[in-house]
Amino acid sequence: MTEGEGREPLADIFRRLIANTGPISLMHYMGEANARYYSSRDPLGGAGDFITAPEISQMFGELIGLWLTDMWVNAGREVPVHYVELGPGRGTLARDALRVAKRYGLEPQIHFVETSTALKDIQLETMPGAQWHHDLSSVPPYGPVLVVANEFLDALPVRQLVKTPDGWRERMVMPEGEGFVCVAGTQPMDAAVPEARRNAPEGTIIETCPGAAAAVYEVAGRLIEQGGAALFIDYGHDQLRDGSTLQAVRAHLKVDPFVGPGEADLTAHVDFATLAQIAQSRGVRWLGTVPQGRWLRELGIEARAEALAQVAPQHAAAIDSAKERLIGEGQMGVLFKVMGLAAPGWPGGAGFHG
Ligand code: SAH
């Protein structure tokens, strides 16, 4: 299953690179580690490393499909219209969302923005009609876009700055023993820290995600130019905060992010507050950033679960426990957030009021 077998371990490549040119930035480390990780396997599902909401239950994709349909219908059913998914994994969310959308006459062109060839093969089986893109730039520039990104932004590499006795420095990575450790870089980075936070106490870490900022900036630009709406769903916070949120998951367990790069999924919390500001700075409407549990409840997940259980009573318990995983407080209901964006003139969108 892994085309990574037989390839030189990424840890060895990093060691050689660092021996030649010195420590690499944490952002470089995370970016390369995830590129290797995603290109060499299907990480999703029970047999993989982690499970995501669309893989837990069809209800997740279906309710997203209803949300997008409602937006599109209320905005006047413009065609052509594009469904654009960033990091679509196994294509499960798209399949569930678009099956529901079709019942209401929404049959968009399907665009998957995906870098992993291993996942692309699986997506091709799930959604044979989709077009693939390496990044957003090749998505057609006309017709509204309905954008979805679930657990995409958290996989993009973060940059970390740390306050040292000599001022702000970028966090760099170098080998130590079996794995790697973070050290402070030698270049002064004070200018990269916002005024208000420059005097933070020694040891303070500031984490930013330039890739997430760029993705939201670009999506916002498309919404302004072409119309449409977007949903970004991820775990993260809606208040600015300090500290590192980098973590690694392998076989459903948290592991050390600095051992075996490329063998585990590296993620960081998504800073939704900053992303909302970026979208608004382009003139897009920020509909809100709300807990996933609340959003799914407002969209009617309870009724959907009951309807599914009536059709398949033998699965009633499984349907109920899947629903709980998606909306439960100690589960995905609170930690995960849904951020909605819409083009000017587009409707407000269900689930963002209240
Ligand atoms: N949305 C899916 C998969 C989440 S895993 C789900 O919810 O199940 C993260 C996804 O983002 C994978 O499809 C991965 O290959 C993709 N990905 C990670 N980094 C990427 C990048 N820089 N550009 C495009 N896709 C990326």
PDB file of N, CA and C in Angstrom, residues 16 22 28 31 47 52 56 64 90 92 107-108 110 116 123 137 139 146 153 197 201 209 226 228 248 264 280 287 345:
ATOM      1  N   ARG A  16      21.276  14.527   6.570  1.00  0.00           N
ATOM      2  CA  ARG A  16      22.319  14.876   5.590  1.00  0.00           C
ATOM      3  C   ARG A  16      22.237  16.367   5.255  1.00  0.00           C
ATOM      4  N   GLY A  22      23.235  23.242   7.931  1.00  0.00           N
ATOM      5  CA  GLY A  22      22.775  23.753   9.223  1.00  0.00           C
ATOM      6  C   GLY A  22      21.309  23.458   9.461  1.00  0.00           C
ATOM      7  N   HIS A  28       9.848  24.108   7.450  1.00  0.00           N
ATOM      8  CA  HIS A  28      10.414  23.240   6.413  1.00  0.00           C
ATOM      9  C   HIS A  28      10.257  21.772   6.838  1.00  0.00           C
ATOM     10  N   GLY A  31       6.540  20.759   6.639  1.00  0.00           N
ATOM     11  CA  GLY A  31       6.074  20.707   5.248  1.00  0.00           C
ATOM     12  C   GLY A  31       6.578  19.467   4.531  1.00  0.00           C
ATOM     13  N   ALA A  47      -8.108   1.392   9.747  1.00  0.00           N
ATOM     14  CA  ALA A  47      -6.818   0.724   9.584  1.00  0.00           C
ATOM     15  C   ALA A  47      -5.684   1.735   9.429  1.00  0.00           C
ATOM     16  N   THR A  52     -11.545  10.949  10.173  1.00  0.00           N
ATOM     17  CA  THR A  52     -12.103  12.295  10.060  1.00  0.00           C
ATOM     18  C   THR A  52     -13.632  12.222  10.026  1.00  0.00           C
ATOM     19  N   ILE A  56     -16.477   9.122   9.566  1.00  0.00           N
ATOM     20  CA  ILE A  56     -17.244   8.623  10.709  1.00  0.00           C
ATOM     21  C   ILE A  56     -18.684   8.364  10.283  1.00  0.00           C
ATOM     22  N   ILE A  64     -23.358  19.103   4.926  1.00  0.00           N
ATOM     23  CA  ILE A  64     -22.573  20.102   4.185  1.00  0.00           C
ATOM     24  C   ILE A  64     -23.173  20.297   2.791  1.00  0.00           C
ATOM     25  N   ARG A  90     -10.326  10.794   0.940  1.00  0.00           N
ATOM     26  CA  ARG A  90     -10.803   9.665   0.135  1.00  0.00           C
ATOM     27  C   ARG A  90     -11.958  10.057  -0.765  1.00  0.00           C
ATOM     28  N   THR A  92     -14.844  11.053   0.250  1.00  0.00           N
ATOM     29  CA  THR A  92     -16.096  10.643   0.902  1.00  0.00           C
ATOM     30  C   THR A  92     -17.037  11.818   1.144  1.00  0.00           C
ATOM     31  N   GLU A 107     -25.778  20.367  -9.511  1.00  0.00           N
ATOM     32  CA  GLU A 107     -24.828  19.398 -10.070  1.00  0.00           C
ATOM     33  C   GLU A 107     -23.598  20.141 -10.576  1.00  0.00           C
ATOM     34  N   PRO A 108     -22.753  20.548  -9.640  1.00  0.00           N
ATOM     35  CA  PRO A 108     -21.615  21.403 -10.000  1.00  0.00           C
ATOM     36  C   PRO A 108     -20.509  20.621 -10.701  1.00  0.00           C
ATOM     37  N   ILE A 110     -16.830  19.386 -10.512  1.00  0.00           N
ATOM     38  CA  ILE A 110     -16.136  18.992  -9.276  1.00  0.00           C
ATOM     39  C   ILE A 110     -14.627  19.186  -9.429  1.00  0.00           C
ATOM     40  N   SER A 116      -1.427  14.727  -2.999  1.00  0.00           N
ATOM     41  CA  SER A 116      -1.014  13.336  -2.797  1.00  0.00           C
ATOM     42  C   SER A 116      -1.492  12.448  -3.941  1.00  0.00           C
ATOM     43  N   GLN A 123      -9.521   8.946  -4.711  1.00  0.00           N
ATOM     44  CA  GLN A 123     -10.547   9.937  -5.069  1.00  0.00           C
ATOM     45  C   GLN A 123     -11.129   9.646  -6.450  1.00  0.00           C
ATOM     46  N   SER A 137      -5.018  27.702  -8.386  1.00  0.00           N
ATOM     47  CA  SER A 137      -4.870  28.640  -9.510  1.00  0.00           C
ATOM     48  C   SER A 137      -5.475  28.125 -10.816  1.00  0.00           C
ATOM     49  N   VAL A 139      -8.277  26.315 -11.125  1.00  0.00           N
ATOM     50  CA  VAL A 139      -9.738  26.209 -11.084  1.00  0.00           C
ATOM     51  C   VAL A 139     -10.318  27.322 -11.973  1.00  0.00           C
ATOM     52  N   LEU A 146     -18.207  26.842  -4.690  1.00  0.00           N
ATOM     53  CA  LEU A 146     -18.654  26.342  -3.394  1.00  0.00           C
ATOM     54  C   LEU A 146     -17.468  25.559  -2.840  1.00  0.00           C
ATOM     55  N   LEU A 153      -6.507  22.643   6.551  1.00  0.00           N
ATOM     56  CA  LEU A 153      -5.616  23.711   7.030  1.00  0.00           C
ATOM     57  C   LEU A 153      -4.675  23.223   8.134  1.00  0.00           C
ATOM     58  N   ARG A 197       3.100  42.250  20.706  1.00  0.00           N
ATOM     59  CA  ARG A 197       3.527  41.007  21.363  1.00  0.00           C
ATOM     60  C   ARG A 197       5.046  40.924  21.514  1.00  0.00           C
ATOM     61  N   PRO A 201       7.208  37.525  27.532  1.00  0.00           N
ATOM     62  CA  PRO A 201       8.288  36.945  28.342  1.00  0.00           C
ATOM     63  C   PRO A 201       9.123  35.920  27.573  1.00  0.00           C
ATOM     64  N   CYS A 209       0.656  30.240  10.418  1.00  0.00           N
ATOM     65  CA  CYS A 209       0.586  29.275   9.324  1.00  0.00           C
ATOM     66  C   CYS A 209       0.416  30.024   8.004  1.00  0.00           C
ATOM     67  N   GLN A 226     -15.983  35.692  -8.268  1.00  0.00           N
ATOM     68  CA  GLN A 226     -16.880  34.747  -8.930  1.00  0.00           C
ATOM     69  C   GLN A 226     -18.188  34.500  -8.197  1.00  0.00           C
ATOM     70  N   GLY A 228     -20.093  32.938  -4.510  1.00  0.00           N
ATOM     71  CA  GLY A 228     -20.005  31.631  -3.886  1.00  0.00           C
ATOM     72  C   GLY A 228     -19.870  31.703  -2.387  1.00  0.00           C
ATOM     73  N   ALA A 248       1.657  15.104  16.571  1.00  0.00           N
ATOM     74  CA  ALA A 248       1.750  14.031  15.583  1.00  0.00           C
ATOM     75  C   ALA A 248       0.833  12.895  16.000  1.00  0.00           C
ATOM     76  N   ALA A 264       4.251   9.901  10.456  1.00  0.00           N
ATOM     77  CA  ALA A 264       3.061  10.262  11.236  1.00  0.00           C
ATOM     78  C   ALA A 264       2.469  11.543  10.650  1.00  0.00           C
ATOM     79  N   GLN A 280     -11.981  38.898   5.579  1.00  0.00           N
ATOM     80  CA  GLN A 280     -12.708  40.177   5.610  1.00  0.00           C
ATOM     81  C   GLN A 280     -11.900  41.291   4.970  1.00  0.00           C
ATOM     82  N   LEU A 287     -19.228  34.674   7.936  1.00  0.00           N
ATOM     83  CA  LEU A 287     -20.537  34.327   8.488  1.00  0.00           C
ATOM     84  C   LEU A 287     -20.441  33.963   9.955  1.00  0.00           C
ATOM     85  N   GLY A 345     -23.589  39.770  -1.242  1.00  0.00           N
ATOM     86  CA  GLY A 345     -24.823  39.489  -1.981  1.00  0.00           C
ATOM     87  C   GLY A 345     -25.300  38.059  -1.841  1.00  0.00           C
TER      88      GLY A 345
END
